[in-house]
mmCIF file of C-alpha atoms in Angstrom:
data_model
loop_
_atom_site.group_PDB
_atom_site.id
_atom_site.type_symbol
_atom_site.label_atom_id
_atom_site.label_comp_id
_atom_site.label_asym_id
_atom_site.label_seq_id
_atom_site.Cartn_x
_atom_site.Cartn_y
_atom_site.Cartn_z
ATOM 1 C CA UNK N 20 -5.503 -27.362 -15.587
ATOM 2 C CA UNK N 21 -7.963 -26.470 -12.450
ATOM 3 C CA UNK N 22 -10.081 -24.115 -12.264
ATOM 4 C CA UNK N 23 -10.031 -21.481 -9.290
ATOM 5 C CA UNK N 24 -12.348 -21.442 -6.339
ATOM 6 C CA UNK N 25 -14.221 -18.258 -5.034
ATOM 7 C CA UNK N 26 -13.546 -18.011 -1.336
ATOM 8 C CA UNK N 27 -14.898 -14.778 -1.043
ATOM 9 C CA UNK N 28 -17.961 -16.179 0.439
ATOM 10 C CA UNK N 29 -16.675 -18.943 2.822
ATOM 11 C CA UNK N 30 -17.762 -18.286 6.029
ATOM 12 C CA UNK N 31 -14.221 -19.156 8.652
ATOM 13 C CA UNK N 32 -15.092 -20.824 11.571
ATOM 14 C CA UNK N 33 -13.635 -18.190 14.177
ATOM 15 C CA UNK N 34 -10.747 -20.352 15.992
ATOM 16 C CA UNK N 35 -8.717 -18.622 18.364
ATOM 17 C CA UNK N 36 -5.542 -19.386 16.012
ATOM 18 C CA UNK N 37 -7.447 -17.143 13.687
ATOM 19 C CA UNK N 38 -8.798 -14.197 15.804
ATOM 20 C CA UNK N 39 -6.716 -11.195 14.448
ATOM 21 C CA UNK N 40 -7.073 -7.454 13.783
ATOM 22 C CA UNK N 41 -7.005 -8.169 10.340
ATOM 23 C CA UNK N 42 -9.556 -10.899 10.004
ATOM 24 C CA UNK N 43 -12.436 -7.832 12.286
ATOM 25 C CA UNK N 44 -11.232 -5.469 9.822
ATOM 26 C CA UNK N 45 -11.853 -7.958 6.366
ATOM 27 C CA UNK N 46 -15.326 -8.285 8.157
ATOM 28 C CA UNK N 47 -15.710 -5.043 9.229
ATOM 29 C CA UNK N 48 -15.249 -3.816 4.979
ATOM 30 C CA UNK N 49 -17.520 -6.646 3.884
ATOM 31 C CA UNK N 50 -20.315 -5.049 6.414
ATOM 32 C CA UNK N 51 -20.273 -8.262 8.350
ATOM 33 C CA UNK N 52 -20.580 -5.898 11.365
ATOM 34 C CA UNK N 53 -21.613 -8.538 14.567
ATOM 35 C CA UNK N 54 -18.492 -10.887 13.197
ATOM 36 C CA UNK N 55 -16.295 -8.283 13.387
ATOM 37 C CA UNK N 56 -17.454 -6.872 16.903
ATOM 38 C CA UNK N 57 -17.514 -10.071 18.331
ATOM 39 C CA UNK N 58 -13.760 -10.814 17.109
ATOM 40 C CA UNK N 59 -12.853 -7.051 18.778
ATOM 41 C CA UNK N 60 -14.835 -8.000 21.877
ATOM 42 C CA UNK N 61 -12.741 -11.713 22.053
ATOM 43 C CA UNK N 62 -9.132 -9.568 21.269
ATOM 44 C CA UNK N 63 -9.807 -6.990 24.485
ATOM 45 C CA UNK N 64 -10.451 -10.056 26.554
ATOM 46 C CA UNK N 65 -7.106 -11.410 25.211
ATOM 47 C CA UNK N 66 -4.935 -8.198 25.219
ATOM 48 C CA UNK N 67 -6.324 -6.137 28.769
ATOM 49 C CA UNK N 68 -3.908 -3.161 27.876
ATOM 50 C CA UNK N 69 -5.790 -2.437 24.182
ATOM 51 C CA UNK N 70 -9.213 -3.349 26.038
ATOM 52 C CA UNK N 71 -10.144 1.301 25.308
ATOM 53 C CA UNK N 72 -8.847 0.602 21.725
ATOM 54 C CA UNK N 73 -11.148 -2.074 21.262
ATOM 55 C CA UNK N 74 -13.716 -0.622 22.522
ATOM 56 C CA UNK N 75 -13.398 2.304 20.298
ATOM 57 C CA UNK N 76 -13.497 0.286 16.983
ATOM 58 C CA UNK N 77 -16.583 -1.142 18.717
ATOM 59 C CA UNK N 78 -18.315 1.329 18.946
ATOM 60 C CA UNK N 79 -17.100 3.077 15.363
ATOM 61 C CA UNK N 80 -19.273 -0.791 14.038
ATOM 62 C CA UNK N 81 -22.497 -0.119 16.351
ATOM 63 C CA UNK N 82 -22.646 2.890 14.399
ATOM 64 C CA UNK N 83 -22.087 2.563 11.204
ATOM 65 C CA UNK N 84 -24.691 -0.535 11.920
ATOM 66 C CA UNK N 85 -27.209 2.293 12.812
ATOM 67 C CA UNK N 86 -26.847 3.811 9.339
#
């Protein structure tokens, strides 16, 4: 009856509903590198006690952005 829409390249407006591991890790795999840091850098601020986590998987995306 319909047909199916490709949402694989909808950009998501980053709402803080939506900021989740997951979503920095879909980025992360689809090389969107700055979305994902900035959605890290956003979760630290949120959760204090992961803050050396985050910053970790930070800096695991500055350099694979290097490459």
């Amino acid at each position: 009856e319909g047909t199916a829409e490709d949402l694989s390249e909808v950009e998501i407006e980053d709402d803080e509903d939506m900021i989740s591991e997951d979503l920095a890790e879909i980025y992360k795999k689809q090389g969107l590198y700055c979305e994902a840091i900035a959605i890290y850098r956003k979760l630290s601020l949120l959760n204090s006690e992961k803050s050396i986590y985050f910053a970790e998987l930070i800096a695991q995306i500055e350099e694979k952005k290097k490459k």
